[in-house]
mmCIF file of C-alpha atoms in Angstrom:
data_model
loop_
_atom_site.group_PDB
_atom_site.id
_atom_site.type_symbol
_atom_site.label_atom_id
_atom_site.label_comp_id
_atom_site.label_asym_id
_atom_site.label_seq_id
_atom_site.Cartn_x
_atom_site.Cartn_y
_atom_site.Cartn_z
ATOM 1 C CA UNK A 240 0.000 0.000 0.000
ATOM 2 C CA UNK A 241 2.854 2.271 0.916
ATOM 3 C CA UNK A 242 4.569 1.508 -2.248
ATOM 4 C CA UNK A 243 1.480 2.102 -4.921
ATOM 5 C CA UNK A 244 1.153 5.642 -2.409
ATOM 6 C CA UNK A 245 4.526 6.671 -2.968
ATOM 7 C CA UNK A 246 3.559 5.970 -6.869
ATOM 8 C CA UNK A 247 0.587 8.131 -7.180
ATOM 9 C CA UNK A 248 2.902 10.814 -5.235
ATOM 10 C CA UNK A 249 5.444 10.753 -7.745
ATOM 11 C CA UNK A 250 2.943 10.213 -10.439
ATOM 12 C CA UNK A 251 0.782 13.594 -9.704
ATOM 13 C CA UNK A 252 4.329 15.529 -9.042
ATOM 14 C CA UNK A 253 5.338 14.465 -12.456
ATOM 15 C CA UNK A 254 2.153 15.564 -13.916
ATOM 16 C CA UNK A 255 2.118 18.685 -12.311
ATOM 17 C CA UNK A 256 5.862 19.702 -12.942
ATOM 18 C CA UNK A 257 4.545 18.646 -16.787
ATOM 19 C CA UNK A 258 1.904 20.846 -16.959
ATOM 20 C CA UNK A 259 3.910 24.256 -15.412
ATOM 21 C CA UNK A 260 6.406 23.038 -17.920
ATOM 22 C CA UNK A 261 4.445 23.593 -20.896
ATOM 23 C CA UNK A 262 2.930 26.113 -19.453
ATOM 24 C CA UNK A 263 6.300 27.934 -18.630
ATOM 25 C CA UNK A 264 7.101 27.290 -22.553
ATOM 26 C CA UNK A 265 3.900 28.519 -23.875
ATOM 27 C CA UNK A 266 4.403 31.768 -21.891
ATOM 28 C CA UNK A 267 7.960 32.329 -23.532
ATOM 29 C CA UNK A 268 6.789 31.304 -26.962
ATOM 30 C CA UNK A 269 9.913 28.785 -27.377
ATOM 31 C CA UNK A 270 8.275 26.770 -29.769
ATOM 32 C CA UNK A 271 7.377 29.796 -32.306
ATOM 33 C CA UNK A 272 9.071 29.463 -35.318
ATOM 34 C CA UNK A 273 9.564 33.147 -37.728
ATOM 35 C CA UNK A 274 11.130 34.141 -40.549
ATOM 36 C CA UNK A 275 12.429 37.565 -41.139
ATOM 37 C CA UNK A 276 10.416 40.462 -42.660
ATOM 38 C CA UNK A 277 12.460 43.625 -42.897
ATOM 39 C CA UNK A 278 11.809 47.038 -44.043
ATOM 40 C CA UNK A 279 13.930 48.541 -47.162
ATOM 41 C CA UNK A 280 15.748 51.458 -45.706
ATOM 42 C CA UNK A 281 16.885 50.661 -42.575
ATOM 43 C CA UNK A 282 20.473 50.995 -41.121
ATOM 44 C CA UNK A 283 22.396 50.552 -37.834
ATOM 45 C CA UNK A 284 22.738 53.232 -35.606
ATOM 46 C CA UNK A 285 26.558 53.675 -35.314
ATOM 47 C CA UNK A 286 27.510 54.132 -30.964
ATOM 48 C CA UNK A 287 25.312 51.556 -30.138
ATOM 49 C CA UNK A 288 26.578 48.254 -29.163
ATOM 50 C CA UNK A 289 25.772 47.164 -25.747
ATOM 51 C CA UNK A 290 21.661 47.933 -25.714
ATOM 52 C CA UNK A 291 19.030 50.510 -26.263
ATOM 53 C CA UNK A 292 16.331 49.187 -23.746
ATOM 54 C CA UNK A 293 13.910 51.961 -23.891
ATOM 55 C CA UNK A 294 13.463 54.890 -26.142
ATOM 56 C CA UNK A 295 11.297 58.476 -25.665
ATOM 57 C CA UNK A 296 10.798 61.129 -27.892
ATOM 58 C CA UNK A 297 10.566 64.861 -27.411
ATOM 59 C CA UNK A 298 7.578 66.467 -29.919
ATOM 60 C CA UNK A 299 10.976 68.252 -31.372
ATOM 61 C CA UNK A 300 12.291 65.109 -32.441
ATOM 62 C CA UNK A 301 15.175 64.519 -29.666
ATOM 63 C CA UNK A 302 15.404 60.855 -28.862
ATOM 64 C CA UNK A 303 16.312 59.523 -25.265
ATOM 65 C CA UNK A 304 17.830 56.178 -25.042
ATOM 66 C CA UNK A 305 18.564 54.145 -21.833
ATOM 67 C CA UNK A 306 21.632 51.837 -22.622
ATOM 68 C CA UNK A 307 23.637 49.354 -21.074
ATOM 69 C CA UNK A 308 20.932 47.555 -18.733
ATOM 70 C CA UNK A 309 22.240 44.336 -16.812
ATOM 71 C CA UNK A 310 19.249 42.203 -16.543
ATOM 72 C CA UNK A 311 19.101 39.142 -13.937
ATOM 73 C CA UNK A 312 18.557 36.134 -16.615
ATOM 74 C CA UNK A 313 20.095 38.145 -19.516
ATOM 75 C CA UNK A 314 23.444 38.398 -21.512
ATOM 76 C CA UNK A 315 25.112 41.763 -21.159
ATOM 77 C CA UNK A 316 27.652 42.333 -23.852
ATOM 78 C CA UNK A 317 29.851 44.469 -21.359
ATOM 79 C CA UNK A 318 29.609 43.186 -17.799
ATOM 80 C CA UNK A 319 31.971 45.930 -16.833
ATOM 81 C CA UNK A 320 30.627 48.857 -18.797
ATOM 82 C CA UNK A 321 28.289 51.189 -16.959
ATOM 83 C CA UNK A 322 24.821 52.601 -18.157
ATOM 84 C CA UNK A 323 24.601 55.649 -19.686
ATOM 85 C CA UNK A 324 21.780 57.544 -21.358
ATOM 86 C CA UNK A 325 21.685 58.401 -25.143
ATOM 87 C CA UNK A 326 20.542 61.570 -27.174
ATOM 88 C CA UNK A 327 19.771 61.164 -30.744
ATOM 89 C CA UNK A 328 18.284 64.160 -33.208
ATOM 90 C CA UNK A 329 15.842 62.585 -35.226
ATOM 91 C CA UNK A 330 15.576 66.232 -37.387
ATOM 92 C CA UNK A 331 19.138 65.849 -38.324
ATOM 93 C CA UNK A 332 19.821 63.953 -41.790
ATOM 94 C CA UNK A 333 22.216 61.584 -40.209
ATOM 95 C CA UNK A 334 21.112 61.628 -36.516
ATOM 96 C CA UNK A 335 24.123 60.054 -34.057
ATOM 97 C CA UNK A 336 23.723 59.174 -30.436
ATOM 98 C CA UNK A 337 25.393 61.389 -27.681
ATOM 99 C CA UNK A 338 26.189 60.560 -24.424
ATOM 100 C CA UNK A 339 23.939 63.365 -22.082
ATOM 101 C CA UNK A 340 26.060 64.832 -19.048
ATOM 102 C CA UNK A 341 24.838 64.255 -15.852
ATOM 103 C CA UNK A 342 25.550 66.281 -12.696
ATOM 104 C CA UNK A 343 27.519 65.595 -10.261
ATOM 105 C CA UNK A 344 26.873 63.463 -6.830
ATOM 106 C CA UNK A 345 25.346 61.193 -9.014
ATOM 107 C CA UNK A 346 26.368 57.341 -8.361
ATOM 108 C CA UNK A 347 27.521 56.726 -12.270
ATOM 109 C CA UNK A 348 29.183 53.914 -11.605
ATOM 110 C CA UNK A 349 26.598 52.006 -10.237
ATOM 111 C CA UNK A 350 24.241 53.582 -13.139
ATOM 112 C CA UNK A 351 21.864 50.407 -14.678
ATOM 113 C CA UNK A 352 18.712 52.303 -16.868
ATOM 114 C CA UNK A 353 16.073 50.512 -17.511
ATOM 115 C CA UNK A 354 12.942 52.006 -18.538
ATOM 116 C CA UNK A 355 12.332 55.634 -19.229
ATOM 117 C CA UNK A 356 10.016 57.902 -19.648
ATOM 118 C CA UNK A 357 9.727 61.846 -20.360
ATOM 119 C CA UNK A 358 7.162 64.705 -18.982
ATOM 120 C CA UNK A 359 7.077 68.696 -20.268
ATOM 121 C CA UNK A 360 5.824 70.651 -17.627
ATOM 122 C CA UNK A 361 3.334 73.648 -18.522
ATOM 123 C CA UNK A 362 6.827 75.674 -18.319
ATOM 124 C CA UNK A 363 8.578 73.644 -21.218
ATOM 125 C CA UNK A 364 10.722 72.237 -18.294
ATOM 126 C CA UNK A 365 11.475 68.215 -19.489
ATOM 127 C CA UNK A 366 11.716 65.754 -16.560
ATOM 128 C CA UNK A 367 13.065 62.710 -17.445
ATOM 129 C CA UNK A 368 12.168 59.556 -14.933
ATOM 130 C CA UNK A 369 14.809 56.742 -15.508
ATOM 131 C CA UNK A 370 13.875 53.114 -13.889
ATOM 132 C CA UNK A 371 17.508 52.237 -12.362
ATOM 133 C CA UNK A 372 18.702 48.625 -10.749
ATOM 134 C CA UNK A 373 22.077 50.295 -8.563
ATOM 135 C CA UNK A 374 23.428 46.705 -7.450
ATOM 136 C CA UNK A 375 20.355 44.678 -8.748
ATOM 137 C CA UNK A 376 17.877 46.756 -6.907
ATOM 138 C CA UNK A 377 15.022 49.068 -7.750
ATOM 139 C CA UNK A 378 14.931 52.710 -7.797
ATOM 140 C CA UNK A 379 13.503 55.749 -9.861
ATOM 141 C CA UNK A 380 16.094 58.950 -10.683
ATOM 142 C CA UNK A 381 14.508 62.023 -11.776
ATOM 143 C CA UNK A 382 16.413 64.368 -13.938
ATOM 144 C CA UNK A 383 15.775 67.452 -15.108
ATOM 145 C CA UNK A 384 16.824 67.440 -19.266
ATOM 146 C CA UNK A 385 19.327 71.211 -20.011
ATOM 147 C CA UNK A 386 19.388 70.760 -23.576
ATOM 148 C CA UNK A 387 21.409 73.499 -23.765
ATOM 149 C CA UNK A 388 24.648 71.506 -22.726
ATOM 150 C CA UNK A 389 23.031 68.373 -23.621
ATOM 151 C CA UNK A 390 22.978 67.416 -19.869
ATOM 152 C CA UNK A 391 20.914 65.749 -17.313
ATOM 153 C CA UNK A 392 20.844 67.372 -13.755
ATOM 154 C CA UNK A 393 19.168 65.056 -11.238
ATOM 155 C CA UNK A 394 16.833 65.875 -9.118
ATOM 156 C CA UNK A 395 16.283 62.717 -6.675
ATOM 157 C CA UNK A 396 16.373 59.261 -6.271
ATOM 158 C CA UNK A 397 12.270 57.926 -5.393
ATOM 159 C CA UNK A 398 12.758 53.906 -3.778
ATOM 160 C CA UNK A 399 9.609 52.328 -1.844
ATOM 161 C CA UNK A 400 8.723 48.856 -0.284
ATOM 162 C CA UNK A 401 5.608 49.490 -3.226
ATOM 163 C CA UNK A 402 8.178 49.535 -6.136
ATOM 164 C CA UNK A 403 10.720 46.327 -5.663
ATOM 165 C CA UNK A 404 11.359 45.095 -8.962
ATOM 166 C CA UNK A 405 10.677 47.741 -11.797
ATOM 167 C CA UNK A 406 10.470 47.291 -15.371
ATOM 168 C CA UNK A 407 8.851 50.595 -16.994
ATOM 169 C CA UNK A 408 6.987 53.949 -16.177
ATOM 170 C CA UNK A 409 5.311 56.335 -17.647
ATOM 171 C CA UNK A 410 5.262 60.147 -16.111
ATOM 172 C CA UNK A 411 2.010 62.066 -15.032
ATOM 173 C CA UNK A 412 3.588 64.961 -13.818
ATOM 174 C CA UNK A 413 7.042 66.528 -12.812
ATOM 175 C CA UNK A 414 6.743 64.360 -9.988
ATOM 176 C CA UNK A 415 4.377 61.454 -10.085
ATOM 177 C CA UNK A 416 3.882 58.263 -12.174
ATOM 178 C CA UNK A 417 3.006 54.728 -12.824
ATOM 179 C CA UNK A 418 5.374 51.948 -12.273
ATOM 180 C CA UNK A 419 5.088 48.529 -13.442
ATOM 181 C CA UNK A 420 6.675 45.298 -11.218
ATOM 182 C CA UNK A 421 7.856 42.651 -13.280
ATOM 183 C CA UNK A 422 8.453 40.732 -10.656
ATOM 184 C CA UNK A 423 6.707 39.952 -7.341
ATOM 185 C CA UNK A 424 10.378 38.297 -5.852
ATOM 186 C CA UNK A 425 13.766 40.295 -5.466
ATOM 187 C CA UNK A 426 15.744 37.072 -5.185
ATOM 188 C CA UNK A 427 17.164 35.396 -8.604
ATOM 189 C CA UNK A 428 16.441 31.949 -7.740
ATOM 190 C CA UNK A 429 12.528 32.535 -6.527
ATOM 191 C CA UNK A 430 12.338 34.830 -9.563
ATOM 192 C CA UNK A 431 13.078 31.554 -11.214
ATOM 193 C CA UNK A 432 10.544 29.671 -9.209
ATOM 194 C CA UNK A 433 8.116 32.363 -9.951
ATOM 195 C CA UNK A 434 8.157 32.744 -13.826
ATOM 196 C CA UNK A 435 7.820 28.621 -14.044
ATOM 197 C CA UNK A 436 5.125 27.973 -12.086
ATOM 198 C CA UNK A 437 3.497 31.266 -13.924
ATOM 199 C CA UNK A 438 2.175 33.154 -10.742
ATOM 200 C CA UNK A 439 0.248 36.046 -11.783
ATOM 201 C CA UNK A 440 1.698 38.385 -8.146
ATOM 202 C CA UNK A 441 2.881 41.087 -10.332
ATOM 203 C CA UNK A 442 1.405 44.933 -10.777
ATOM 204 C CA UNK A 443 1.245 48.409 -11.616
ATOM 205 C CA UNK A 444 1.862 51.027 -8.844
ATOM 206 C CA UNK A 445 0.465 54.420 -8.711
ATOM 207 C CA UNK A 446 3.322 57.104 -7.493
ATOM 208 C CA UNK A 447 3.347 60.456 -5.663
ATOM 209 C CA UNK A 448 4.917 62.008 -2.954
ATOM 210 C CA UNK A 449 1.751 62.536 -1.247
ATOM 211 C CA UNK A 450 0.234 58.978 -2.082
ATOM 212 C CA UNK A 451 1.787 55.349 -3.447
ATOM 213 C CA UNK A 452 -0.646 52.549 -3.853
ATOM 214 C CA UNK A 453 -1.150 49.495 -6.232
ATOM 215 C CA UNK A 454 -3.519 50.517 -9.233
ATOM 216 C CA UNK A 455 -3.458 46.874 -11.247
ATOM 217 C CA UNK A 456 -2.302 43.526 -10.039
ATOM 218 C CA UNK A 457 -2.852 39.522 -11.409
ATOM 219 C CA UNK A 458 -0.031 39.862 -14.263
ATOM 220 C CA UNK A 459 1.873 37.047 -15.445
ATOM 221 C CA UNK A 460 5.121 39.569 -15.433
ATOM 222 C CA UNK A 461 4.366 43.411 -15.898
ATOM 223 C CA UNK A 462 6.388 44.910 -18.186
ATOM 224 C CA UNK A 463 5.877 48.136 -20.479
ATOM 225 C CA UNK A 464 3.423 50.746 -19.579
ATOM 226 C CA UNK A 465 1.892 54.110 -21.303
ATOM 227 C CA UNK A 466 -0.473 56.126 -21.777
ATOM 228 C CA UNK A 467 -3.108 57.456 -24.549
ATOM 229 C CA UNK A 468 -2.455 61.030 -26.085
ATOM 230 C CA UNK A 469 -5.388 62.219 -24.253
ATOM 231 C CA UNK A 470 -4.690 61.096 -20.895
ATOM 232 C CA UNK A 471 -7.845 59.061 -20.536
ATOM 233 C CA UNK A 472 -6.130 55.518 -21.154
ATOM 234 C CA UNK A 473 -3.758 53.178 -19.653
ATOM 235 C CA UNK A 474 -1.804 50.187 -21.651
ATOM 236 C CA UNK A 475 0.056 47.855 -20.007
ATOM 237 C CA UNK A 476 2.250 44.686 -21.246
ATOM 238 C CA UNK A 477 1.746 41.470 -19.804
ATOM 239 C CA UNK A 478 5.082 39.903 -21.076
ATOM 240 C CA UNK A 479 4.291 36.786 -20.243
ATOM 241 C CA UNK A 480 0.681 36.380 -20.464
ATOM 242 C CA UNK A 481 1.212 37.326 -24.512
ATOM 243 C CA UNK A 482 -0.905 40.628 -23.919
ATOM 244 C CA UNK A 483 -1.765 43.895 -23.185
ATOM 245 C CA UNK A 484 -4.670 45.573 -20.764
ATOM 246 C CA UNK A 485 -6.060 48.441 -21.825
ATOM 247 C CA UNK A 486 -7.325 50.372 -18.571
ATOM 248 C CA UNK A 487 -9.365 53.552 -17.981
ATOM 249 C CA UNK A 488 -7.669 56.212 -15.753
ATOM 250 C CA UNK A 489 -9.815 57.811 -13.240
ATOM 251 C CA UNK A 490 -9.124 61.714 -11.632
ATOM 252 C CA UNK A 491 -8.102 59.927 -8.469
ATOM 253 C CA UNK A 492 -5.384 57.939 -10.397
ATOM 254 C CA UNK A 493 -6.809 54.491 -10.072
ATOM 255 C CA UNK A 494 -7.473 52.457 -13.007
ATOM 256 C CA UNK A 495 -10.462 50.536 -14.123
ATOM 257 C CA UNK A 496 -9.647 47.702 -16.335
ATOM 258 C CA UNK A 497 -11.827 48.172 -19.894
ATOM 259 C CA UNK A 498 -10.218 45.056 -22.142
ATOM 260 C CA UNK A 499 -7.462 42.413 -22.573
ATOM 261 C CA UNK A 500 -6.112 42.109 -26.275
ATOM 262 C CA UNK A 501 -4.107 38.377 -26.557
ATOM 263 C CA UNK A 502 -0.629 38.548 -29.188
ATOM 264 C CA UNK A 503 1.463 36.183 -30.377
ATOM 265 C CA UNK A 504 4.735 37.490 -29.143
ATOM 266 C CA UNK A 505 6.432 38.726 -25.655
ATOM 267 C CA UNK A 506 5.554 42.270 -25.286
ATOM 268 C CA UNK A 507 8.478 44.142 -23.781
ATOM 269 C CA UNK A 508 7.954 48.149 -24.221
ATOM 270 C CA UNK A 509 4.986 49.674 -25.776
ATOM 271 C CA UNK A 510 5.098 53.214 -27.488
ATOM 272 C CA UNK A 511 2.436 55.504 -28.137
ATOM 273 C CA UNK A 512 2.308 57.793 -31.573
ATOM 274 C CA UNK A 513 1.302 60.777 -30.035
ATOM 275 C CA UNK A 514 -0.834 61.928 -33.393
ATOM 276 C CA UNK A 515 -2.612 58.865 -34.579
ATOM 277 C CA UNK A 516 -2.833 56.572 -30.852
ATOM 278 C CA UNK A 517 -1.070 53.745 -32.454
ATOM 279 C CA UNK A 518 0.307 51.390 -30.291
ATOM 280 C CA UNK A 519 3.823 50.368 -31.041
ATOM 281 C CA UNK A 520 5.913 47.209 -29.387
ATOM 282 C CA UNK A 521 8.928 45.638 -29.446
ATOM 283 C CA UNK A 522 8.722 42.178 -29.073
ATOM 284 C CA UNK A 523 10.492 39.119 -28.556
ATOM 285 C CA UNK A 524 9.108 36.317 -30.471
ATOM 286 C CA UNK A 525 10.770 33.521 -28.583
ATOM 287 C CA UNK A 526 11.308 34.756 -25.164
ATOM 288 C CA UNK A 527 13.317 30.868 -24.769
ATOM 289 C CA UNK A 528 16.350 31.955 -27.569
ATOM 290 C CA UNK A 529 16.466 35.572 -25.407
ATOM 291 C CA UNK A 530 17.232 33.744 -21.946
ATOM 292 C CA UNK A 531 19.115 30.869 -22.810
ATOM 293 C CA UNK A 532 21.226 33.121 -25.624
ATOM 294 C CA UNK A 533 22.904 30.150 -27.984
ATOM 295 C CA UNK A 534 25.418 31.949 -30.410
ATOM 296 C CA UNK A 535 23.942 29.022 -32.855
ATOM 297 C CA UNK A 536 20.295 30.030 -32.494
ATOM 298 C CA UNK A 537 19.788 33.936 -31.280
ATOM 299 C CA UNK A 538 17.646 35.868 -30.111
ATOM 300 C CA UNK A 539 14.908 37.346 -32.238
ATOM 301 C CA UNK A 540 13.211 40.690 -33.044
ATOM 302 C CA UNK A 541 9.519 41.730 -33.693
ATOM 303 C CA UNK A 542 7.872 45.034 -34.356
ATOM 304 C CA UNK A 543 3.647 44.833 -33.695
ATOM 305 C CA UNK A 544 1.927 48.136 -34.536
ATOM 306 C CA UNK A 545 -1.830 48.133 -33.059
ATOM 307 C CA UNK A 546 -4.203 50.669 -34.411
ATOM 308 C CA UNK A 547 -7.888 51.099 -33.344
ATOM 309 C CA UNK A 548 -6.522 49.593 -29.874
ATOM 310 C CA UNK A 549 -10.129 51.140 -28.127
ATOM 311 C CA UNK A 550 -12.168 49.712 -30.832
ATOM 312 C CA UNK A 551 -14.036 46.649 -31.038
ATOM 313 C CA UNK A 552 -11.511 45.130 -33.359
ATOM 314 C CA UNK A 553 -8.211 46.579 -33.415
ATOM 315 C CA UNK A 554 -5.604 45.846 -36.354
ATOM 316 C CA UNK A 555 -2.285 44.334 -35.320
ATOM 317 C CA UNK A 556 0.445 44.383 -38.074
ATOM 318 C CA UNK A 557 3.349 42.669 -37.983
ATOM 319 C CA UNK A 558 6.060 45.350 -39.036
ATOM 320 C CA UNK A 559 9.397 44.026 -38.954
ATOM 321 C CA UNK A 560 10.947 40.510 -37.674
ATOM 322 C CA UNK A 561 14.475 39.386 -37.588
ATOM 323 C CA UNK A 562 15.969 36.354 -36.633
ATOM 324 C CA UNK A 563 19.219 37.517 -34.543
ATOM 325 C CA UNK A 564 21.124 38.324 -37.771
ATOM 326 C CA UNK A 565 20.737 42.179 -37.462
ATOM 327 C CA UNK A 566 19.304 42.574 -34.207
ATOM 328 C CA UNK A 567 18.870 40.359 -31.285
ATOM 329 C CA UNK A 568 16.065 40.890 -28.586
ATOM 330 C CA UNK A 569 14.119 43.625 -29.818
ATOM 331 C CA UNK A 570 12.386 45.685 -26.345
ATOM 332 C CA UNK A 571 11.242 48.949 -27.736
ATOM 333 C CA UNK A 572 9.597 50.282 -30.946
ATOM 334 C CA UNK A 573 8.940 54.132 -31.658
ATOM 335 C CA UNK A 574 7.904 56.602 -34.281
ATOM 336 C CA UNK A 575 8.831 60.105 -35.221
ATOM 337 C CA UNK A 576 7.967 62.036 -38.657
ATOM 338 C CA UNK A 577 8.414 58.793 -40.706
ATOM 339 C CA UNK A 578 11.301 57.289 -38.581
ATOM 340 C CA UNK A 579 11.423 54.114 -37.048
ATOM 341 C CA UNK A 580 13.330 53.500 -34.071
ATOM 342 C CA UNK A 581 14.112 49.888 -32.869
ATOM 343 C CA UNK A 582 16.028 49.681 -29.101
ATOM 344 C CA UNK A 583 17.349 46.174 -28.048
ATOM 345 C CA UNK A 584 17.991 44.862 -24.733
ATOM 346 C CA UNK A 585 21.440 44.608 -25.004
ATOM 347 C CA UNK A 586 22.101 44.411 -28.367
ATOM 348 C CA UNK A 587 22.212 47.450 -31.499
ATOM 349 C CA UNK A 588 19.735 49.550 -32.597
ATOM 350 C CA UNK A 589 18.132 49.794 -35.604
ATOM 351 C CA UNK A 590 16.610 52.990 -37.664
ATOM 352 C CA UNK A 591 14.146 52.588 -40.463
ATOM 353 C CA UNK A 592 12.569 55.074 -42.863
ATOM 354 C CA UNK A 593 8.557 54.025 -43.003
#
């Protein structure tokens, strides 16, 4: 009796670990299968090498780029090489990426940008939030942008027991924001534990010096975040649930969530065409080649645009798709005045007339 127990124990285990397997897989999309689709007139951006994780634009066509993020789980090209952040011109005929300045007291060294996002106060001021992981951890930096002398001057460093593991963020004023948590654990190996057995413990977290509190939970992993043009409308990436939730934004900053629209690819970043509301992403369309990184079998990329996201059927295009060869583990698509920008994790980036 104690031997046909032991049986059924091991059985049910085994059927169990099974099931989270192919769960785990589905959620990474490691059995997709792509071939490339690339756009005619598109070209490496020369000075960057080692990632372009997220990417902002100004209305006057400068381009922000956070570079250099070291990601648990994820190759970094340079281990040793801290994070900076990038300006690009998109008005100039053959934009290049600067390094921006950034005051002093700052800890540079320890400098790991992750997601970013910008806000223009009603003075023309431009705040720009940065998502930082100092030593693995979780913190916000707000900067102030002095275009100037193409420098950043910061401002102050926001942490709270609310924000543990950030991914992205999206300003709502010169001092408040949303926050997605990719992760409900801080430690690598329950992170682990977490993403296979696909708990859904991660959220969105409202910001402000006055108030923090948790405006959208039950993600698979939380990852990009933004906002409509008007203000009214919230859009968040599940990564790993192959989504994104389209909430509505209340005046006392909570969110009410309107829709879930399913895709075929791991949403990392989503971008927002301030004139039409298009939706862009950058996508990885097997999450399995990004973590595991074999030089034989890299690392995709994937462009999705999404128009008519608030009507009953929205379009989603598939707008570019690479298989590692140009650029590996695409996180971050956005538009200006024709332009296509394409940000990596750690990898190049890409520019592409549309």
């Amino acid at each position: 009796m104690g031997k046909l127990l032991a049986l059924a124990i091991v059985g049910v285990l085994g059927a169990l670990i099974g099931e989270r397997l192919m769960g785990f897989r589905h959620r990474l999309c490691a059995s997709r299968e792509y071939k490339p689709k690339r756009l005619p007139n598109c070209h490496l951006i020369k000075g960057i090498e080692t990632g372009s994780e997220d990417i902002d634009i100004l209305p006057n066509g400068l381009a922000f780029i956070s570079s250099g993020l070291k990601y648990p789980g994820i190759v970094s090209l340079a281990p040793n090489k801290r994070g900076e952040i990038l300006l690009m011109d998109l008005k100039e005929d053959n934009p290049r990426p600067v390094e921006l300045r950034i005051s002093r007291g700052f800890d540079l060294a320890s400098f790991n940008p992750h997601g970013i996002s910008l806000y223009i106060d009603d003075d023309d001021t431009v705040y720009l939030f940065v998502v930082n992981h100092p030593h693995q951890k979780s913190t916000v930096e707000l900067f102030k942008f002095v275009e100037d002398d193409n420098s950043l001057v910061h401002l102050k460093t926001i942490k709270h027991e609310l924000l543990p593991s950030v991914n992205d963020i999206v300003a709502l004023s010169p001092d408040s924001f949303y926050a997605t948590n990719d992760h409900y654990f801080t430690e690598l190996i329950l992170i682990y534990l977490e993403t296979f057995l696909g708990l859904t413990w991660t959220n969105v977290v409202y910001y402000s010096p006055k108030e923090v509190k948790e405006v959208a939970s039950g993600f698979y992993s939380a990852n990009g975040i933004n906002i409509s043009p008007d203000g009214k409308y919230v859009y968040v990436a599940d990564a790993l649930g192959l989504s994104i939730h389209i909430f509505e934004k209340h005046e006392n900053l909570s969110l009410t969530p309107l829709k879930v629209l399913p895709v075929e690819s791991v949403v990392d970043n989503i971008s927002v065409d301030p004139s039409t509301g298009d939706l862009w992403l950058g996508c990885h369309p097997n999450a399995m080649k990004l973590m595991s990184h074999d030089p034989e079998n890299l690392p995709g990329s994937e462009v999705l645009r999404i128009q008519g996201i608030l009507s009953e059927k929205p379009v989603v295009t598939q707008v570019y798709v690479d298989d590692g060869s140009v650029i590996q583990g695409s996180s971050v698509a956005n538009v200006y005045d024709n332009q296509l920008l394409i940000g990596t994790v750690f990898h190049r980036a890409l520019r592409c007339e549309l």
